[in-house]
C-alpha positions as CSV (number, residue, x, y, z in Angstrom):
1,M,-90.9,-36.1,112.7
2,S,-88.2,-35.4,110.0
3,S,-84.7,-34.4,111.0
4,N,-83.7,-30.7,110.9
5,K,-80.1,-31.6,110.4
6,L,-78.0,-30.8,107.3
7,K,-76.9,-33.8,105.4
8,K,-74.5,-32.5,102.7
9,I,-72.0,-29.6,102.3
10,L,-70.9,-28.7,98.8
11,I,-67.7,-26.6,98.3
12,V,-67.7,-24.9,95.0
13,G,-64.1,-24.3,93.9
14,G,-60.8,-25.9,95.1
15,G,-57.5,-24.0,95.4
16,T,-56.4,-22.8,98.8
17,A,-59.8,-21.6,100.0
18,G,-61.7,-24.8,98.9
19,W,-59.2,-27.3,100.4
20,M,-58.6,-25.3,103.6
21,S,-62.4,-25.3,104.1
22,A,-62.6,-29.0,103.4
23,S,-59.7,-29.7,105.8
24,V,-61.4,-27.9,108.7
25,L,-64.8,-29.4,108.0
26,L,-63.2,-32.8,107.8
27,Q,-61.9,-32.5,111.4
28,A,-65.1,-31.0,112.8
29,V,-68.1,-32.6,111.1
30,A,-67.0,-35.3,108.6
31,Y,-68.5,-38.2,110.4
32,N,-71.9,-36.7,110.4
33,Y,-72.1,-34.9,107.0
34,Q,-71.1,-35.5,103.4
35,I,-68.5,-33.1,102.1
36,E,-67.9,-32.7,98.4
37,V,-65.5,-30.3,96.6
38,I,-66.1,-29.4,92.9
39,E,-63.1,-28.0,91.1
40,S,-61.9,-27.8,87.6
41,D,-58.4,-28.4,86.4
42,E,-59.1,-26.0,83.6
43,I,-59.5,-23.0,86.0
44,S,-56.3,-21.7,87.4
45,T,-56.1,-20.2,90.9
46,V,-54.9,-16.7,91.8
47,G,-52.0,-17.9,94.0
48,V,-50.9,-14.6,95.5
49,G,-51.4,-15.8,99.1
50,E,-48.0,-17.4,99.7
51,A,-47.1,-15.4,102.8
52,T,-48.9,-15.9,106.1
53,I,-49.2,-14.6,109.7
54,P,-48.8,-16.7,112.8
55,A,-52.5,-17.6,113.1
56,I,-51.9,-20.3,110.4
57,K,-50.2,-22.4,113.1
58,R,-53.6,-22.8,114.7
59,F,-55.0,-24.1,111.4
60,N,-52.2,-26.7,111.1
61,A,-52.8,-27.8,114.7
62,M,-56.5,-28.1,114.1
63,C,-56.0,-30.2,111.0
64,G,-53.2,-32.4,112.6
65,I,-50.6,-31.1,110.1
66,D,-47.0,-31.8,110.9
67,E,-45.1,-28.5,110.4
68,D,-41.9,-30.0,108.9
69,E,-43.8,-32.3,106.6
70,F,-46.0,-29.4,105.4
71,L,-42.9,-27.2,104.7
72,R,-41.2,-30.0,102.8
73,E,-44.3,-30.6,100.6
74,T,-44.9,-26.9,99.9
75,Q,-41.3,-25.7,99.4
76,G,-41.9,-23.6,102.5
77,T,-39.7,-21.3,104.5
78,F,-40.2,-19.5,107.8
79,K,-41.4,-16.0,108.3
80,L,-40.6,-13.8,111.3
81,G,-42.1,-10.5,110.0
82,I,-42.4,-8.2,107.0
83,Q,-39.8,-5.6,106.0
84,F,-41.2,-2.4,104.5
85,R,-38.8,-0.4,102.3
86,D,-39.4,3.2,101.2
87,W,-42.9,3.4,102.7
88,G,-42.2,6.3,105.1
89,A,-40.0,8.1,102.6
90,P,-37.5,6.8,100.0
91,G,-34.6,5.2,101.7
92,D,-36.5,4.3,104.9
93,A,-36.9,0.7,106.1
94,Y,-38.5,-1.0,109.0
95,I,-39.7,-4.4,110.0
96,H,-43.2,-5.3,111.3
97,S,-42.2,-8.3,113.3
98,F,-44.2,-11.0,115.0
99,G,-43.4,-12.0,118.6
100,G,-42.7,-10.0,121.7
101,I,-40.7,-6.8,122.2
102,G,-38.8,-6.4,125.5
103,K,-40.2,-8.0,128.6
104,A,-43.4,-8.1,130.6
105,T,-43.6,-4.9,132.7
106,G,-47.1,-5.2,134.2
107,L,-49.8,-2.6,133.5
108,V,-47.6,-0.5,131.2
109,D,-46.2,-2.0,127.9
110,F,-42.4,-2.3,127.7
111,Y,-42.1,0.1,124.7
112,H,-43.4,3.0,126.8
113,Y,-40.3,2.7,129.0
114,W,-38.2,2.7,125.9
115,L,-40.2,5.6,124.5
116,K,-39.4,7.8,127.5
117,L,-35.7,7.5,127.1
118,H,-35.9,7.5,123.3
119,L,-37.7,10.9,123.3
120,A,-35.0,12.2,125.6
121,G,-32.3,11.0,123.2
122,R,-30.8,8.5,125.6
123,V,-31.5,5.2,123.7
124,G,-31.6,4.1,120.1
125,R,-34.0,2.0,118.1
126,L,-36.7,-0.2,119.5
127,D,-35.6,-3.1,117.2
128,D,-32.7,-4.0,119.5
129,Y,-35.2,-5.2,122.1
130,A,-37.1,-7.6,119.8
131,I,-35.9,-11.1,119.2
132,N,-37.8,-11.5,115.9
133,L,-36.4,-8.3,114.6
134,L,-32.8,-9.1,115.3
135,A,-33.3,-12.6,113.9
136,C,-34.6,-11.1,110.7
137,E,-31.6,-8.8,110.3
138,Q,-29.2,-11.6,110.9
139,N,-31.1,-14.2,108.8
140,R,-31.5,-16.5,111.8
141,F,-34.4,-18.7,112.9
142,Q,-35.5,-21.2,115.5
143,R,-38.9,-22.1,116.9
144,A,-40.0,-20.7,120.3
145,S,-39.0,-22.7,123.3
146,E,-41.6,-24.0,125.7
147,A,-39.1,-25.3,128.2
148,P,-39.7,-24.1,131.8
149,E,-36.2,-22.7,132.0
150,H,-36.9,-20.4,129.0
151,R,-40.1,-19.0,130.4
152,N,-38.5,-15.6,130.9
153,S,-36.1,-15.8,128.0
154,P,-36.5,-14.2,124.5
155,L,-36.6,-17.7,123.2
156,A,-40.2,-18.0,124.6
157,H,-41.3,-15.0,122.6
158,I,-40.3,-16.0,119.1
159,D,-43.3,-16.2,116.9
160,H,-43.4,-17.3,113.3
161,A,-45.5,-17.9,110.2
162,F,-44.6,-19.3,106.8
163,H,-43.9,-18.7,103.1
164,F,-45.1,-21.5,100.8
165,D,-46.3,-22.4,97.3
166,A,-50.0,-21.9,97.5
167,G,-50.6,-24.4,94.6
168,L,-48.6,-27.1,96.4
169,F,-50.4,-26.2,99.7
170,A,-53.8,-26.8,98.0
171,S,-52.5,-30.1,96.6
172,Y,-51.1,-31.2,100.0
173,L,-54.5,-30.5,101.7
174,R,-56.4,-32.2,98.9
175,S,-54.5,-35.4,99.2
176,K,-55.2,-35.5,103.0
177,C,-58.9,-34.7,102.5
178,L,-59.4,-37.4,99.8
179,K,-57.7,-39.9,102.0
180,F,-60.2,-39.4,104.8
181,G,-63.4,-39.4,102.8
182,V,-64.0,-35.9,101.2
183,K,-65.4,-36.4,97.7
184,R,-63.8,-34.5,94.8
185,T,-65.8,-33.9,91.6
186,E,-63.8,-32.6,88.6
187,G,-65.5,-30.3,86.1
188,R,-67.0,-26.9,85.3
189,I,-70.3,-25.6,86.6
190,D,-72.7,-24.4,83.9
191,S,-75.5,-23.0,86.0
192,V,-76.9,-22.6,89.5
193,Q,-80.4,-23.6,90.5
194,T,-82.3,-21.8,93.2
195,D,-85.6,-22.4,95.0
196,S,-88.3,-20.1,93.6
197,A,-89.9,-19.5,97.0
198,S,-87.0,-19.2,99.4
199,G,-84.2,-18.1,96.9
200,F,-81.9,-20.8,98.5
201,V,-79.5,-22.5,96.2
202,T,-80.6,-26.1,95.6
203,S,-78.0,-27.5,93.2
204,V,-75.4,-26.7,90.6
205,R,-75.5,-28.1,87.1
206,M,-72.2,-29.4,85.7
207,A,-71.0,-29.0,82.1
208,N,-71.8,-32.7,81.5
209,G,-75.4,-32.2,82.7
210,E,-75.1,-33.7,86.1
211,L,-76.8,-32.0,89.1
212,R,-74.9,-31.7,92.4
213,S,-77.2,-30.8,95.2
214,A,-76.5,-29.9,98.9
215,D,-78.0,-28.3,101.9
216,L,-75.1,-25.9,102.6
217,F,-73.0,-24.4,99.9
218,I,-69.5,-22.8,100.4
219,D,-68.5,-20.5,97.6
220,C,-64.8,-20.7,97.0
221,S,-65.0,-19.7,93.3
222,G,-62.7,-16.7,93.6
223,F,-63.4,-13.2,92.4
224,R,-66.4,-14.1,90.3
225,G,-68.4,-15.3,93.3
226,L,-70.4,-17.9,91.3
227,L,-72.9,-18.5,94.0
228,I,-72.7,-15.5,96.4
229,E,-72.9,-12.9,93.6
230,Q,-73.8,-14.4,90.2
231,A,-76.7,-16.5,91.7
232,L,-77.7,-14.6,94.8
233,H,-76.8,-11.0,93.7
234,T,-75.5,-10.2,97.2
235,G,-73.7,-6.9,96.3
236,Y,-70.2,-5.6,96.9
237,E,-68.9,-2.8,99.1
238,D,-66.2,-1.0,97.1
239,W,-63.2,0.3,99.1
240,S,-61.1,1.6,96.2
241,H,-61.5,5.2,97.5
242,L,-59.3,4.1,100.5
243,L,-57.2,1.5,98.7
244,P,-57.0,2.5,95.0
245,C,-54.6,-0.2,93.8
246,D,-56.6,-2.3,91.4
247,R,-54.1,-4.5,89.6
248,A,-51.2,-6.8,90.3
249,V,-48.6,-8.6,88.2
250,A,-46.9,-11.7,89.6
251,V,-43.8,-13.7,88.4
252,P,-41.5,-16.3,90.1
253,C,-37.8,-16.1,89.8
254,E,-34.9,-18.3,90.7
255,S,-34.0,-18.6,94.3
256,V,-30.9,-17.0,95.8
257,S,-29.0,-17.4,99.1
258,P,-29.5,-16.7,101.9
259,L,-33.2,-17.5,102.4
260,L,-34.5,-14.5,104.2
261,P,-36.9,-15.3,107.1
262,Y,-39.2,-12.4,106.2
263,T,-41.4,-11.1,103.5
264,R,-40.3,-7.8,101.8
265,S,-42.6,-5.0,100.6
266,T,-41.0,-2.2,98.6
267,A,-43.0,1.0,97.8
268,Q,-43.0,2.1,94.2
269,R,-44.3,5.2,92.4
270,A,-47.9,4.1,92.6
271,G,-48.0,0.8,94.5
272,W,-45.5,-1.7,95.9
273,I,-43.6,-4.9,95.1
274,W,-43.6,-8.0,97.2
275,R,-40.8,-10.6,97.6
276,I,-41.6,-14.0,99.1
277,P,-38.7,-16.4,99.5
278,L,-39.4,-20.2,99.0
279,Q,-36.9,-23.0,99.0
280,S,-37.2,-23.5,95.3
281,R,-37.9,-20.0,94.0
282,I,-38.8,-16.5,95.0
283,G,-42.4,-15.2,94.5
284,N,-42.5,-11.6,93.3
285,G,-45.4,-9.3,92.5
286,H,-46.2,-5.7,91.8
287,V,-49.5,-4.3,93.2
288,Y,-50.3,-0.9,91.6
289,C,-53.0,1.6,90.6
290,S,-53.7,1.4,86.9
291,R,-54.7,5.1,86.8
292,H,-51.1,6.1,87.6
293,V,-49.1,3.2,86.1
294,S,-49.6,1.3,82.9
295,D,-49.5,-2.5,82.8
296,D,-46.4,-2.5,80.7
297,E,-44.6,-0.1,83.0
298,A,-45.6,-2.2,86.1
299,I,-44.3,-5.3,84.5
300,S,-41.1,-3.6,83.5
301,T,-40.6,-2.2,87.0
302,L,-41.1,-5.7,88.5
303,L,-38.8,-7.5,86.1
304,T,-35.9,-5.1,86.8
305,Q,-36.1,-5.8,90.5
306,L,-35.9,-9.6,90.4
307,D,-33.1,-11.3,92.2
308,G,-32.7,-13.9,89.5
309,P,-34.0,-15.0,86.1
310,A,-37.8,-15.2,85.8
311,L,-39.2,-18.7,85.7
312,A,-42.5,-17.9,84.0
313,E,-44.2,-15.2,82.1
314,P,-45.7,-12.4,84.2
315,R,-49.3,-12.9,85.1
316,L,-51.7,-10.0,85.3
317,L,-54.6,-9.8,87.9
318,R,-57.4,-7.3,88.2
319,F,-59.3,-6.7,91.4
320,V,-61.5,-4.2,93.3
321,T,-60.6,-3.9,96.9
322,G,-63.7,-4.4,99.2
323,R,-66.0,-7.0,100.5
324,R,-69.4,-8.6,99.9
325,K,-72.3,-6.9,101.6
326,K,-73.1,-10.3,103.1
327,F,-70.6,-13.1,103.5
328,W,-73.4,-15.5,104.4
329,N,-76.5,-15.2,102.3
330,K,-79.3,-17.7,102.6
331,N,-77.6,-21.1,102.4
332,V,-74.3,-19.9,100.8
333,V,-71.2,-18.9,102.7
334,A,-68.4,-17.1,100.7
335,I,-64.9,-18.0,101.7
336,G,-61.6,-16.6,100.3
337,L,-61.7,-14.3,97.3
338,A,-65.4,-14.9,96.8
339,S,-66.0,-13.0,100.1
340,G,-63.8,-10.0,99.2
341,F,-60.3,-8.9,98.5
342,M,-57.7,-6.8,100.3
343,E,-54.2,-6.5,98.8
344,P,-51.7,-8.9,100.4
345,L,-49.7,-6.1,102.1
346,E,-49.9,-7.7,105.5
347,S,-50.4,-11.3,104.4
348,T,-54.0,-11.6,105.5
349,S,-55.5,-13.5,102.6
350,I,-55.0,-17.0,103.9
351,H,-55.9,-15.9,107.5
352,L,-59.3,-14.6,106.2
353,I,-60.0,-18.1,104.7
354,Q,-59.1,-19.7,108.0
355,A,-61.2,-17.3,110.0
356,G,-64.2,-17.5,107.8
357,I,-64.5,-21.3,107.9
358,V,-63.8,-21.5,111.7
359,R,-66.4,-18.8,112.3
360,L,-68.8,-20.9,110.2
361,L,-68.3,-23.8,112.6
362,N,-69.1,-21.5,115.5
363,F,-72.4,-20.7,113.8
364,F,-72.9,-24.1,112.2
365,P,-76.6,-24.2,111.1
366,N,-79.4,-26.7,110.8
367,L,-81.8,-26.6,108.0
368,G,-83.6,-23.7,109.6
369,F,-80.7,-21.3,108.9
370,D,-81.7,-19.0,111.7
371,E,-81.4,-15.4,110.6
372,A,-79.9,-14.3,114.0
373,D,-77.0,-16.6,113.5
374,V,-76.4,-15.5,109.9
375,D,-76.6,-11.8,110.9
376,E,-74.0,-12.3,113.7
377,Y,-71.7,-14.2,111.4
378,N,-71.9,-11.4,108.9
379,R,-71.4,-8.7,111.6
380,Q,-68.3,-10.4,113.0
381,T,-66.8,-11.0,109.6
382,A,-67.5,-7.5,108.5
383,F,-65.8,-6.2,111.6
384,E,-62.7,-8.3,110.9
385,Y,-62.5,-7.1,107.3
386,E,-62.9,-3.5,108.4
387,Q,-60.2,-3.7,111.0
388,I,-57.7,-5.3,108.6
389,R,-58.7,-2.6,106.0
390,D,-57.8,0.1,108.5
391,F,-54.4,-1.5,109.2
392,I,-53.6,-1.6,105.5
393,V,-54.8,1.9,104.9
394,L,-52.5,3.1,107.8
395,H,-49.4,2.1,105.7
396,Y,-50.5,4.3,102.8
397,H,-51.9,7.2,104.8
398,V,-48.9,7.9,107.1
399,N,-46.3,8.2,104.3
400,Q,-43.9,11.1,103.6
401,R,-43.3,10.4,100.0
402,Q,-43.3,13.3,97.6
403,D,-42.6,11.5,94.3
404,D,-46.2,11.1,92.9
405,T,-49.7,12.4,93.3
406,F,-50.7,8.9,94.2
407,W,-48.9,9.1,97.6
408,R,-49.8,12.7,98.3
409,R,-53.5,11.9,97.7
410,L,-53.4,9.0,100.1
411,R,-51.6,11.1,102.8
412,E,-54.3,13.8,102.5
413,M,-57.4,11.7,102.1
414,P,-60.0,11.3,104.9
415,V,-59.7,8.0,106.6
416,P,-62.3,6.0,108.6
417,D,-63.0,7.5,112.1
418,S,-61.8,4.2,113.6
419,L,-58.4,4.7,112.0
420,A,-58.2,8.4,112.7
421,R,-58.8,7.8,116.4
422,K,-56.0,5.2,116.6
423,I,-53.5,7.6,114.9
424,A,-54.5,10.5,117.1
425,V,-54.2,8.5,120.4
426,F,-50.8,7.2,119.3
427,R,-49.5,10.7,118.3
428,A,-50.5,12.1,121.7
429,N,-48.8,9.7,124.1
430,G,-47.9,6.5,122.2
431,R,-50.9,4.6,123.3
432,V,-52.5,1.8,121.2
433,F,-55.7,0.0,122.2
434,R,-56.9,-3.2,120.7
435,N,-60.5,-3.0,119.6
436,A,-62.4,-6.1,120.7
437,D,-61.1,-9.1,118.8
438,E,-59.4,-7.3,116.0
439,L,-56.6,-9.3,114.3
440,F,-53.6,-6.9,114.8
441,G,-52.6,-6.1,118.3
442,V,-50.8,-3.3,120.1
443,T,-47.3,-4.4,118.9
444,S,-48.3,-4.5,115.3
445,W,-49.9,-1.0,115.2
446,M,-47.1,0.5,117.2
447,Q,-44.4,-0.9,115.0
448,V,-46.0,0.4,111.8
449,M,-46.7,3.8,113.2
450,L,-43.2,4.2,114.5
451,G,-41.7,2.7,111.4
452,Q,-43.4,5.2,109.2
453,G,-42.3,8.3,111.1
454,I,-45.1,9.0,113.7
455,R,-43.3,10.3,116.8
456,P,-45.6,10.4,119.9
457,G,-45.6,13.6,121.9
458,G,-45.3,11.8,125.1
459,Y,-45.5,8.4,126.8
460,H,-47.6,6.6,129.5
461,A,-47.6,8.7,132.6
462,L,-47.1,5.7,134.9
463,V,-43.6,5.2,133.4
464,D,-42.5,8.1,135.6
465,N,-43.1,5.9,138.7
466,M,-39.9,4.1,137.9
467,P,-36.6,6.1,138.4
468,E,-34.8,6.8,135.1
469,A,-31.7,5.0,136.3
470,D,-33.8,1.8,136.8
471,I,-35.4,2.2,133.4
472,A,-32.0,2.6,131.8
473,K,-30.7,-0.5,133.6
474,M,-33.7,-2.6,132.6
475,L,-33.4,-1.5,128.9
476,T,-29.6,-2.3,128.9
477,N,-30.2,-5.8,130.4
478,V,-33.0,-6.6,127.9
479,R,-31.0,-5.4,124.9
480,T,-27.9,-7.4,126.0
481,V,-29.9,-10.6,126.5
482,V,-31.8,-10.3,123.3
483,A,-28.6,-9.7,121.3
484,E,-26.9,-12.7,122.8
485,V,-29.9,-15.0,122.2
486,A,-30.2,-13.9,118.6
487,R,-26.4,-14.5,118.1
488,Q,-26.8,-18.1,119.2
489,M,-29.7,-18.9,116.9
490,P,-28.9,-21.0,113.8
491,S,-29.2,-19.5,110.4
492,H,-32.5,-19.8,108.6
493,D,-30.9,-21.9,105.8
494,A,-29.3,-24.2,108.4
495,F,-32.5,-24.7,110.3
496,I,-34.4,-25.6,107.1
497,A,-31.6,-27.9,106.0
498,Q,-31.8,-29.8,109.3
499,H,-35.6,-30.0,109.7
500,C,-37.6,-29.5,106.6
501,A,-35.6,-29.3,103.4
502,A,-37.8,-30.0,100.4
503,P,-36.8,-32.7,97.8
504,Q,-36.0,-30.9,94.6
505,V,-38.5,-32.6,92.3
506,A,-37.9,-32.0,88.6
507,G,-40.1,-29.2,87.3
508,R,-41.3,-28.0,90.7
509,E,-39.0,-25.0,90.6
510,G,-40.9,-23.4,87.8
511,R,-44.3,-23.6,89.4
């Protein structure tokens, strides 16, 4: 009786998606399967995914990656949140931070106690109760403490992610994968062969005529979707009616001090500009809608807002926001940009790579490729994409800008029912409910809605069970402790210098 087990996995495309996929597979299945990555040095990667969210720490732990080494090798810095400028209205600014806010208060979230007194005009901003937020404002950083004596301290509630050079990250992962047995094949793919009966992909033909066959194919070929779309014609669900930005221009510039421990997003006339601080440079980009802003105007706007001299020529990217109709089709799984694209407003690109490959492990197939497993993989992945889409649409939809028809249309447009319900529930009494396993939780939704001007009409009724004097005392104590802990944290620059400063290799600054 022949084995029903897969023998070989072929990853088409390198870059961040390809080498993250290989790294996870290396840890999980390398001793039982052949893993090969095909990539071409002639094909450049997009490289806009330099900012992350805290979930990447799970990827590093899974792959046995030392955090300080990883940051040194990728010119990385730490990230405590994202600052949004001018998104509510010109002149506004708020931070969507990671980590906790306030203290545990049982059934009712802490912010509801703050909300009661805030609506009464008795307390100021919520930011003063969040350790990550104060650390952002003061350019401070340290890792969360797991010491028993800090269990109830704000130090236990710090949460962080990273900024890094995506090209260096891919190279770092590649070196580790090659060391432990992943095969790398250099070259371009000329064509894809499929089985005439089943439609499954059987092999790819290289430009030199060689055939590379496999049982399972992972498509990391970027926007073009060489296997998932060009070979299997899977189809694409276009979300540009909700997220109309369709272009981005990116350029690095010289680094400046201090190194801010957060990403910055600044709204523009028909889009927004990102700023990502690395040790060796600052990554900058302008995401925009080409129906409202020309390429030349977008480039000019970006270049005038750089903190230092540009280190390269601006690079133009074109995209259509949306997702594949299937992420797993026959024996091909699309990962990264091959699976879909959402603008990097909330730094979800690298997370979606990580989530896709980990989910594949949960549904890892045999040669039968059971349709029930494939369908459930696609259902779960579609749900994740749609929830992230709603969170990004939220930023655009609840704006008060009056400077362009672009923003007015987004404020007035119909939004998915799932998002409309979240906004309505929050407007009523400040409630946020997490929908199943969606990526962004209560604190994230609450911070963005408050930050962009939504003021709830009320608060959780159970808050009234605590006397107002006790609520005021609790808020004062929390604010005092958080402020003192933030004051004692080292600066972001000092922490990097002590733990993970990158060697200044000649030529690296201009990557």
